[in-house]
Coordinates of C-alpha atoms (C1' of nucleotides) in Angstrom, one line a residue:
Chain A
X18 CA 347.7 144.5 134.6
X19 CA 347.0 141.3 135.2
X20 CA 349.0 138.6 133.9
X21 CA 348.2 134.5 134.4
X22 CA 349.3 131.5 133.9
X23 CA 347.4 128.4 132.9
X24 CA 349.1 125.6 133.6
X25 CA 347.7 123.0 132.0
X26 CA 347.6 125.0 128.9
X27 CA 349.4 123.2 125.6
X28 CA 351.1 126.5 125.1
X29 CA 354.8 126.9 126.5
X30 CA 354.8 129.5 129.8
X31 CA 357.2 131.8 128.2
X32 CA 354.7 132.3 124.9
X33 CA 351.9 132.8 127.8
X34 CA 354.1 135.7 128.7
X35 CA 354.6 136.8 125.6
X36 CA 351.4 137.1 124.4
X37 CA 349.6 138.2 127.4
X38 CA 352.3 141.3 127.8
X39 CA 351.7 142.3 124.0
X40 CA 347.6 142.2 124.6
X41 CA 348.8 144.7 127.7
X42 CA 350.9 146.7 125.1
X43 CA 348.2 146.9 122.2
X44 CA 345.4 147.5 124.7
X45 CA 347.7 150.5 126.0
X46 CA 348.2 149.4 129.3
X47 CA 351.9 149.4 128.7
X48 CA 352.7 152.2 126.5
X49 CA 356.1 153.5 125.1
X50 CA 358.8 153.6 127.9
X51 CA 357.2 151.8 130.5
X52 CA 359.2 149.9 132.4
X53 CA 357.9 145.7 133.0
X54 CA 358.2 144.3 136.0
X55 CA 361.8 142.8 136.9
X56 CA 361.8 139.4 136.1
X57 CA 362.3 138.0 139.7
X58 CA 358.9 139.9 140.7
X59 CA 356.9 138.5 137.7
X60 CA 358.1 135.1 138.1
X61 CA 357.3 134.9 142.0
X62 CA 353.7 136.4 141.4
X63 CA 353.0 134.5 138.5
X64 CA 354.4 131.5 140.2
X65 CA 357.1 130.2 137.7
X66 CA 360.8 130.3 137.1
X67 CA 362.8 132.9 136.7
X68 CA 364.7 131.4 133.5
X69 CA 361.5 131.4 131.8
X70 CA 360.1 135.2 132.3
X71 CA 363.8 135.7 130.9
X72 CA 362.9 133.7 128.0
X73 CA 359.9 135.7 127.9
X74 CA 361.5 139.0 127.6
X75 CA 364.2 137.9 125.3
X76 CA 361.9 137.1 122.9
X77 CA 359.6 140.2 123.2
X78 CA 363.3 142.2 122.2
X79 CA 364.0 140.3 119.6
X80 CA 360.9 140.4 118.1
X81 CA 361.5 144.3 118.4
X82 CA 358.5 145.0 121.4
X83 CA 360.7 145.8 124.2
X84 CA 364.5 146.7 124.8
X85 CA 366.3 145.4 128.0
X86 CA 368.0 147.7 129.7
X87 CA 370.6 147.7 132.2
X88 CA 369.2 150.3 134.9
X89 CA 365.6 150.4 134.2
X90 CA 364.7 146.4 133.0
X91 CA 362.7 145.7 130.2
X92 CA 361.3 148.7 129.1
X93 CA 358.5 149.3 125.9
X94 CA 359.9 149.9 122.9
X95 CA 358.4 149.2 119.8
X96 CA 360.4 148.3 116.8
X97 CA 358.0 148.5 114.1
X98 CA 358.7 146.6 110.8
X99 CA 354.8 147.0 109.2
X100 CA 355.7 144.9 106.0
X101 CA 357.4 142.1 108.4
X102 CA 354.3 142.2 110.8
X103 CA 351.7 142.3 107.8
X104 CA 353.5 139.0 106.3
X105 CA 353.6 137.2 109.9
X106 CA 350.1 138.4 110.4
X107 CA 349.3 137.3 106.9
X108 CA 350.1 134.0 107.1
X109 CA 348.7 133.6 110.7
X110 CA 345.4 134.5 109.6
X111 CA 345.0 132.4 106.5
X112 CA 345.5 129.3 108.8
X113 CA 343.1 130.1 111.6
X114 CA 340.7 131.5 109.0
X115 CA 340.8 128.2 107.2
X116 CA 340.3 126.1 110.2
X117 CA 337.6 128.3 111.3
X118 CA 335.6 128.1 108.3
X119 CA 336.0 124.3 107.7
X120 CA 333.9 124.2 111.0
X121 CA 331.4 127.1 109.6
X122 CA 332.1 130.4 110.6
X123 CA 331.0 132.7 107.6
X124 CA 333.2 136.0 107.0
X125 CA 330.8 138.5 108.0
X126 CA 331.3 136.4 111.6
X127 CA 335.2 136.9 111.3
X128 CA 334.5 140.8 110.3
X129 CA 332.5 141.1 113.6
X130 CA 334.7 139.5 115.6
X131 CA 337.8 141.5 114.1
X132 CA 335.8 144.5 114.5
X133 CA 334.9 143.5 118.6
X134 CA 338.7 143.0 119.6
X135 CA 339.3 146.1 118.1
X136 CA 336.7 148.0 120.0
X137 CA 337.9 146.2 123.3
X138 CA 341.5 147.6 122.6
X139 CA 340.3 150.7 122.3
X140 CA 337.9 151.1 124.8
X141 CA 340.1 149.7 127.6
X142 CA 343.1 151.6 126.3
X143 CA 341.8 154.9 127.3
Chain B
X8 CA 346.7 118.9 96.0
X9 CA 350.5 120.6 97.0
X10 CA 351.5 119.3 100.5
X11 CA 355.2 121.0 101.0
X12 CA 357.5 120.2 103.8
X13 CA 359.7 123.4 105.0
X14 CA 362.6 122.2 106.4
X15 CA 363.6 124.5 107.2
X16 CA 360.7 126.0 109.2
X17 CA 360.5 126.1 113.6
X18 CA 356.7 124.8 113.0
X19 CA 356.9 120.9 113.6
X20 CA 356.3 118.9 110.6
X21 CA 353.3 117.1 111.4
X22 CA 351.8 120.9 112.1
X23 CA 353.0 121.7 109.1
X24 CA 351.2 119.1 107.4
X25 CA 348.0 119.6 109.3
X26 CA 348.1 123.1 108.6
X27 CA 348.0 122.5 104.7
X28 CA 345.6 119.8 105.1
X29 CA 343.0 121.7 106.6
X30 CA 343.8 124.9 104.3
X31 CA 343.0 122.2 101.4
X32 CA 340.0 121.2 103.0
X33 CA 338.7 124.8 103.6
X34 CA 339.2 125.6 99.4
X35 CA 337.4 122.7 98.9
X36 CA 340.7 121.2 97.3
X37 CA 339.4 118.2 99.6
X38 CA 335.9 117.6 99.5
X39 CA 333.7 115.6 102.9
X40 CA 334.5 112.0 102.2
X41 CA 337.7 112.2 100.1
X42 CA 340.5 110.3 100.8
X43 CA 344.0 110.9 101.8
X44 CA 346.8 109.5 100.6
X45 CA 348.3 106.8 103.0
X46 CA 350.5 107.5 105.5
X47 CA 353.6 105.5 103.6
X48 CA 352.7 107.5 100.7
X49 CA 352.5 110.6 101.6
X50 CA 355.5 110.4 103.7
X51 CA 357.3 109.4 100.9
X52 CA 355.7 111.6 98.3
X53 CA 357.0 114.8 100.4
X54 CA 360.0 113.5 102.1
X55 CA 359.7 112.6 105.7
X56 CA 358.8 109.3 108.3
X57 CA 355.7 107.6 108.2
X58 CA 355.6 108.2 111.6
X59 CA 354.9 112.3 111.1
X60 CA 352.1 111.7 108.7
X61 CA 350.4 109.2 111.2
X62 CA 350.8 111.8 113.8
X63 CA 349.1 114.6 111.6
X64 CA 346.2 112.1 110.6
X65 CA 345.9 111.7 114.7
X66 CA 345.8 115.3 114.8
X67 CA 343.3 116.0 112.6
X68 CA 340.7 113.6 113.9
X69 CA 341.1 114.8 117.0
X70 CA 340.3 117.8 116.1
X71 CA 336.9 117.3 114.1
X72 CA 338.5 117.4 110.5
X73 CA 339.3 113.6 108.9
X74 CA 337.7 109.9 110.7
X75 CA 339.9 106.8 109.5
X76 CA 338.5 104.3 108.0
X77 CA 339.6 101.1 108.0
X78 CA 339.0 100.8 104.5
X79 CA 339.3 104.0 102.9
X80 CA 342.4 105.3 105.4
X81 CA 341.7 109.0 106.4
X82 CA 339.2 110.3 105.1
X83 CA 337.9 113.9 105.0
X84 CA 334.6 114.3 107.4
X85 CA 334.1 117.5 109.4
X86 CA 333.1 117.6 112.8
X87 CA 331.4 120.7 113.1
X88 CA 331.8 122.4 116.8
X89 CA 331.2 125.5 115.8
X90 CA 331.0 126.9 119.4
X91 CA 334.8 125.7 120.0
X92 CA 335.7 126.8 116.6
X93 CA 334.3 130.1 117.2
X94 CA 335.7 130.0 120.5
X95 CA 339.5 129.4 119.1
X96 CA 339.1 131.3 116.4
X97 CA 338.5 134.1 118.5
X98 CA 341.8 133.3 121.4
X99 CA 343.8 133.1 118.5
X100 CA 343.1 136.5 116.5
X101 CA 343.2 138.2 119.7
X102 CA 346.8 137.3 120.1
X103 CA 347.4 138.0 116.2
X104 CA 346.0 141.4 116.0
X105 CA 347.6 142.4 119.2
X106 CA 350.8 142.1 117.6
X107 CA 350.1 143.2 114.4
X108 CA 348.6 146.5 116.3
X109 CA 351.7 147.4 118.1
X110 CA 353.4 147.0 114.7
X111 CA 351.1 149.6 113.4
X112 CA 348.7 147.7 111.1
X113 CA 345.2 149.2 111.7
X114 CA 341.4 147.9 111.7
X115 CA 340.6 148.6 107.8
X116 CA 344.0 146.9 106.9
X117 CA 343.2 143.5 108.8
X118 CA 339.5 143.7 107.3
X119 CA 341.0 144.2 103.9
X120 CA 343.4 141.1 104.7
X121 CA 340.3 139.1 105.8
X122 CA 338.3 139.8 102.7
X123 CA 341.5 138.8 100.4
X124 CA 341.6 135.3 102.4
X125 CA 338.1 134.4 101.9
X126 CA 338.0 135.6 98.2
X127 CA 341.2 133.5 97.8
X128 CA 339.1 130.8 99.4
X129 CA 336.3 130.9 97.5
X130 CA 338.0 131.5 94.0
X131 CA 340.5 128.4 93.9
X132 CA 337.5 126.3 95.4
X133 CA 335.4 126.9 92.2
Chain C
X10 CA 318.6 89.4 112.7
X11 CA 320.3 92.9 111.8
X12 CA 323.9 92.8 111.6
X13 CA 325.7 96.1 110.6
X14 CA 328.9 97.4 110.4
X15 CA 330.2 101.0 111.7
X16 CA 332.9 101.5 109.3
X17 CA 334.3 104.5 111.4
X18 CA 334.5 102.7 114.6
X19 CA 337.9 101.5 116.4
X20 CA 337.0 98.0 116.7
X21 CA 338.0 95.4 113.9
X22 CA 334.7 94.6 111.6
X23 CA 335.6 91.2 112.3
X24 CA 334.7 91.8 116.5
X25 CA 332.2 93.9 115.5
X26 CA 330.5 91.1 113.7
X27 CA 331.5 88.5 116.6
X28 CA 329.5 90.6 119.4
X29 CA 326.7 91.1 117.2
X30 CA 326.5 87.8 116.9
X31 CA 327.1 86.8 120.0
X32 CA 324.5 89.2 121.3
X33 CA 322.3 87.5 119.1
X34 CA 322.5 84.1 120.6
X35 CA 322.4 85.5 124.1
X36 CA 318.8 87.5 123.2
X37 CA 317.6 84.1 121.9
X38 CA 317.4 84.6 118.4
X39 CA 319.9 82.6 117.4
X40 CA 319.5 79.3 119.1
X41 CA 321.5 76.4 119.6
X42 CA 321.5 74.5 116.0
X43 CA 320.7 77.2 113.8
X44 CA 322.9 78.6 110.6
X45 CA 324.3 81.6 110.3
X46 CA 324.4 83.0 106.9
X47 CA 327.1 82.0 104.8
X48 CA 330.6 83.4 104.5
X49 CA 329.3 85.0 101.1
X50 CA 325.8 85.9 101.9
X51 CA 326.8 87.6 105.0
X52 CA 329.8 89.6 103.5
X53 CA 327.2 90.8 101.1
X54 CA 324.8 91.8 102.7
X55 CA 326.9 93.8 105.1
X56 CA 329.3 95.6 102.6
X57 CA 332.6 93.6 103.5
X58 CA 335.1 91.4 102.6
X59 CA 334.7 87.2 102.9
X60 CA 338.3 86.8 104.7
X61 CA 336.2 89.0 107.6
X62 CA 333.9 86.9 108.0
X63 CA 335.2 84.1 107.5
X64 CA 337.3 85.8 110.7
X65 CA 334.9 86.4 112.5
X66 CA 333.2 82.9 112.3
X67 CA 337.0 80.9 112.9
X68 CA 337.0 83.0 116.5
X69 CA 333.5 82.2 117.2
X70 CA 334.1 78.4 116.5
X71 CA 337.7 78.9 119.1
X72 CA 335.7 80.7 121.8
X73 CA 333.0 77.8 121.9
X74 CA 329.5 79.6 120.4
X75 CA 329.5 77.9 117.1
X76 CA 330.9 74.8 115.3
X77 CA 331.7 74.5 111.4
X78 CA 329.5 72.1 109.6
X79 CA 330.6 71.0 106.2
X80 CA 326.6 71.0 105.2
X81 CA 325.1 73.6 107.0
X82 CA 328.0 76.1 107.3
X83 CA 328.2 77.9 110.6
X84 CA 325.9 76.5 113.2
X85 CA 325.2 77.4 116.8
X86 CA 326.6 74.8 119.3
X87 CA 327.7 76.5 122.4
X88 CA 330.2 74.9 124.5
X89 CA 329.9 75.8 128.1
X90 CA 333.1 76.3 129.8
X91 CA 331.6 78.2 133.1
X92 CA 335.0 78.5 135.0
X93 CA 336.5 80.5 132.2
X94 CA 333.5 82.3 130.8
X95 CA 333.1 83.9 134.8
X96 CA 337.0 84.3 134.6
X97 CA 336.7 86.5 131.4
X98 CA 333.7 88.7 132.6
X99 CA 335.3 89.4 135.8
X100 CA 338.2 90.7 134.0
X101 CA 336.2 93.0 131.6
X102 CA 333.9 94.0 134.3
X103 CA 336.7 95.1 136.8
X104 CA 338.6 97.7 134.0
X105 CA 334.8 98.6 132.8
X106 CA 333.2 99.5 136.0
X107 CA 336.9 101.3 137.2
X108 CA 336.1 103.5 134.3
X109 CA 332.8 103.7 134.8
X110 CA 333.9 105.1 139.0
X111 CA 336.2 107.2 137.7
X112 CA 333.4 108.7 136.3
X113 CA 331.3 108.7 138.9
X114 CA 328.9 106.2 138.3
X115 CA 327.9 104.5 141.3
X116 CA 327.4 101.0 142.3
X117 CA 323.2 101.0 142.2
X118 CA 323.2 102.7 138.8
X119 CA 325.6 99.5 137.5
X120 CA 323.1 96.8 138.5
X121 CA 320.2 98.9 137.6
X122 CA 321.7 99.2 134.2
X123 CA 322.7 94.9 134.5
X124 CA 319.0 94.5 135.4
X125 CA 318.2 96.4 132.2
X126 CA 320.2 95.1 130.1
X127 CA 319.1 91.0 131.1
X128 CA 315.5 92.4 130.9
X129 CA 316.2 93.2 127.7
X130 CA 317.6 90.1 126.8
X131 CA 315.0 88.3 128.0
X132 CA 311.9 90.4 126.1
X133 CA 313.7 90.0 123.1
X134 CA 313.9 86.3 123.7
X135 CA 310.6 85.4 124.0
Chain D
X17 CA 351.4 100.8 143.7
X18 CA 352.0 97.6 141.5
X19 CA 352.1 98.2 138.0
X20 CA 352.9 94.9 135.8
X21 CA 352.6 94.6 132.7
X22 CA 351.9 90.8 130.9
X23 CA 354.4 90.4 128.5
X24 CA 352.2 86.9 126.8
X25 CA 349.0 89.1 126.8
X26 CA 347.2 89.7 123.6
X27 CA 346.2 92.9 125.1
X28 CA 348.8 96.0 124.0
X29 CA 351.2 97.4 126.6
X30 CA 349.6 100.7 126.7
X31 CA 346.6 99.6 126.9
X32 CA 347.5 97.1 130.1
X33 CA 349.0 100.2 131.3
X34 CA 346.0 102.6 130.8
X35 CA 343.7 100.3 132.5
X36 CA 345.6 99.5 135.6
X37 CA 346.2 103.3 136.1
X38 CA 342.3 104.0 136.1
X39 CA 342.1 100.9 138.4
X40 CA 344.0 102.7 140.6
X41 CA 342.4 105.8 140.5
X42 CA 338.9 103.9 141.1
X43 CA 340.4 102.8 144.1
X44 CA 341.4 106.0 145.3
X45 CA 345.6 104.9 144.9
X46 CA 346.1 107.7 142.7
X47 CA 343.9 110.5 144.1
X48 CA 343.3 113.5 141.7
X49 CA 346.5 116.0 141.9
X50 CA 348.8 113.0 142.4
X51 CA 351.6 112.7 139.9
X52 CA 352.3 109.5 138.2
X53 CA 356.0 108.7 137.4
X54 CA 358.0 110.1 134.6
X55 CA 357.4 108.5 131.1
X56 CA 361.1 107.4 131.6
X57 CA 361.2 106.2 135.0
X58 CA 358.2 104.2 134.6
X59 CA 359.3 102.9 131.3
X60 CA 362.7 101.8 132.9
X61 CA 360.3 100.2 136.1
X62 CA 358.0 97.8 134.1
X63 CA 360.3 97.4 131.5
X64 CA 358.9 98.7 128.5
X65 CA 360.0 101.7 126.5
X66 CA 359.6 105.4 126.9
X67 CA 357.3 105.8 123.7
X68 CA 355.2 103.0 124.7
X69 CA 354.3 104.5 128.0
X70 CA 353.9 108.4 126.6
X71 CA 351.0 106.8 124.6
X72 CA 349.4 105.5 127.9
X73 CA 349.5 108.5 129.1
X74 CA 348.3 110.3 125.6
X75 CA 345.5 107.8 126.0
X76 CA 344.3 108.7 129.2
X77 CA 344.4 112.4 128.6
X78 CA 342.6 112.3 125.6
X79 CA 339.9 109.9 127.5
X80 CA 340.0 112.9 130.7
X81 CA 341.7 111.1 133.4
X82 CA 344.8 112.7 134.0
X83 CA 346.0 116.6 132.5
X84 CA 349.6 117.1 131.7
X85 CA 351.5 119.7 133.8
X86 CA 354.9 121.3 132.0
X87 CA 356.1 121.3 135.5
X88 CA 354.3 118.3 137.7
X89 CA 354.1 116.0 134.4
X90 CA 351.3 113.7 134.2
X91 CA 348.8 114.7 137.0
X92 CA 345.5 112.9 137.9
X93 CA 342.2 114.9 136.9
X94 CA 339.3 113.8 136.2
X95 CA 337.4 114.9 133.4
X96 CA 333.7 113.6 134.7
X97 CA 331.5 113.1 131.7
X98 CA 328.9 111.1 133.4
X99 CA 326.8 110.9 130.1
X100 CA 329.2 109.6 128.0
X101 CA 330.9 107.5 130.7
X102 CA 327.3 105.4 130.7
X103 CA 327.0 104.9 127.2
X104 CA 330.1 104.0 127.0
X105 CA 329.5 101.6 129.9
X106 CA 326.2 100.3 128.4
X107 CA 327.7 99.2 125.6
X108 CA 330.8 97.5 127.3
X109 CA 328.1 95.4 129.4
X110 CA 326.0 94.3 126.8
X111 CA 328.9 92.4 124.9
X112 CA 330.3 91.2 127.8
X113 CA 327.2 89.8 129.6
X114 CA 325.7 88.4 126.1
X115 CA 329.1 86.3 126.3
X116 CA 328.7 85.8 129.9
X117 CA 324.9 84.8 129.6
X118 CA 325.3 82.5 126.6
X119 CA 328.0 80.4 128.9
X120 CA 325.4 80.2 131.2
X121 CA 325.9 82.7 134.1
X122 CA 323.0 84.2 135.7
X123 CA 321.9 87.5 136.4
X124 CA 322.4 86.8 139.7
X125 CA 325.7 85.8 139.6
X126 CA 326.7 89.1 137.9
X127 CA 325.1 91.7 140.3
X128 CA 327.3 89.1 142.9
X129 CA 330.2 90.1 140.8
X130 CA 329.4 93.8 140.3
X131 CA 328.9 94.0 144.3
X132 CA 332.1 92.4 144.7
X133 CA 334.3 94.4 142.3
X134 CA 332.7 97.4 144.4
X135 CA 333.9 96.4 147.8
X136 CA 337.0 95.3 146.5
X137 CA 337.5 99.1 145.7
X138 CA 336.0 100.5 148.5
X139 CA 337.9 98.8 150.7
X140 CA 341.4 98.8 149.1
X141 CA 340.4 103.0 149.1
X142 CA 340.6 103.2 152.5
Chain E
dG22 C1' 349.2 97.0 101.1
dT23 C1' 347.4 99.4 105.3
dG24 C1' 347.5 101.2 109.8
dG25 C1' 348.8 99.8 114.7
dT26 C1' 352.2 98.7 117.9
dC27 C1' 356.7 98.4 119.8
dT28 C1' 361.4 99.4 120.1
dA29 C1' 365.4 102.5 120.0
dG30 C1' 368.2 106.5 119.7
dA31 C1' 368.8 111.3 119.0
dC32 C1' 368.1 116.3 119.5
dC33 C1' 365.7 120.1 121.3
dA34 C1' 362.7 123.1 124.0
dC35 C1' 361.2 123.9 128.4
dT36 C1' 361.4 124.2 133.4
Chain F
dG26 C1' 365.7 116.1 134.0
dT27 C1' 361.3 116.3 131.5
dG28 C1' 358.3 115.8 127.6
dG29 C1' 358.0 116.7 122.5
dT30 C1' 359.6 115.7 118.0
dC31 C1' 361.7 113.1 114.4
dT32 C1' 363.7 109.3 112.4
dA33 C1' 364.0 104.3 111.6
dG34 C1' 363.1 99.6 111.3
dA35 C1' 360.4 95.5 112.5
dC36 C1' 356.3 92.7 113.2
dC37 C1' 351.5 91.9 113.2
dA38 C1' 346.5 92.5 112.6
dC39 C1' 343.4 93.8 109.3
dA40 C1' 341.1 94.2 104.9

DNA sequence: GTGGTCTAGACCACT
DNA sequence: GTGGTCTAGACCACA
């Protein structure tokens, strides 16, 4: 899987991490028991510091997406908590909605689009 | 209009703010060409420096949403991009529903949770 | 002679009124002995306060392009100060065309655009 | 290379700062990928505070100049908007040469000026 | 009274 | 050590 940095990007490297490694994990190119890279080879092939792929993965366990463990690194492991993730999901959505319609994007244009990243996560996860 | 300052929140305040602000703006709470409250008086009105407000007002005419006036202060008057905002809109519910996806939350759910924005949208603008 | 003010730009309406003004005189069609409008007429018809104007005038009198006659108000009298007026455009045009590098302008479309821009004055003059 | 800024000038300290950093990347000092110096270690150089000089660098960002690297800081690269760079240009020129031109300097006198300014950063460049 | 500018000091997140 | 955020207080230009 391919994971990237961009850095001149606003966002902090370690939520780069993050988010690109739970795409991989919806997208079922990490699945349930897979082990991620250790975090000295991710950080010399992405090109950053160790102490912040470790930052990284601390923060995909505690928000309950991977365990760490002590032979096999950080390994999938989902921790679901649906009503938690609705809520976050919830309240992420009413924001970017709201900015995205002050600027004119009509719902059946956020239906399609929800419906098109849904299709993409399928269709690659096979 | 309620603008509310959580305290005890990890989102910045002037995000905060800016985030309610353009929420407001999309339920038509504001309306193209109102005006905001001043910087002192907002600031005091909800409890924090000046200085935050000012950097939310910069925020948000960067981004397309308020122009100041040198008369009126800031004043609501949207910039419409909708290519970027379509764009955005788009990196950032990737990102969301990935999550929400490992956490179990399927396609109908998130188009149910859509619908329920934009009705709440549309009702409280009326 | 149209004079109008941009109430969303960054400059003060009081320069914005000045380089009108002055732009005025240099196309010719103010010329040396003529009134402006008065304080009054001119905050009028432009859709801003007296004190502006009144601003605006006071730093036209200081920088030598009019003088303040008790009878006929503001009047064009320039007063030629070469030495400084060559010291002051050498200043603006050194951060202006920078920029303009930067930007990758080069140095025939800058005199091309000069040449336009007297041509224009000149036209206009006659 | 020299930055100064004018404590008696009318002109703000970021904006003093701004302009002689594009200066110097019109005349190839600062060559795109450079770094400039920390907010604090130039603050503490020209003697101006941190916040001061963070805006400078806000300013030039925002105008596409230099990017801001999370690991190299502020970093030289430019943003080439030719369009907008000669409107912007056009309308610089035709204040300042109105003022210029009412004070009685020629045409010729500013294409003398214009070819000087170039050589002057042409050569320096080398 | 308004925003813009400048200073200053503090804490935190990130690298 | 770096920038980002927040606070705070002061002065000035502008309207």
């Amino acid at each position: 899987m391919f994971i990237e940095i961009d850095f001149n990007s606003e966002e902090a490297f370690y939520i780069q991490l993050r988010n690109q490694i739970i795409i991989g994990i919806a997208m079922n190119q990490y699945q349930e028991g897979d082990s991620l890279p250790s975090v000295r080879q991710l950080a010399d092939r992405v090109g950053i510091n160790m102490h912040t792929v470790n930052k990284a993965y601390s923060v995909l366990k505690q928000e309950g997406f991977i365990r760490l463990d002590r032979r096999k690194g950080a390994v999938i492991a989902l921790d679901v908590d649906k009503l938690q993730a609705v809520k976050e999901l919830q309240t992420n959505l009413r924001v970017d909605l709201a900015r995205a319609v002050c600027k004119g994007v009509s719902e059946e244009e956020v239906h399609q689009m929800v419906r098109g990243i849904f299709e993409d996560m399928e269709k690659r996860g096979q």
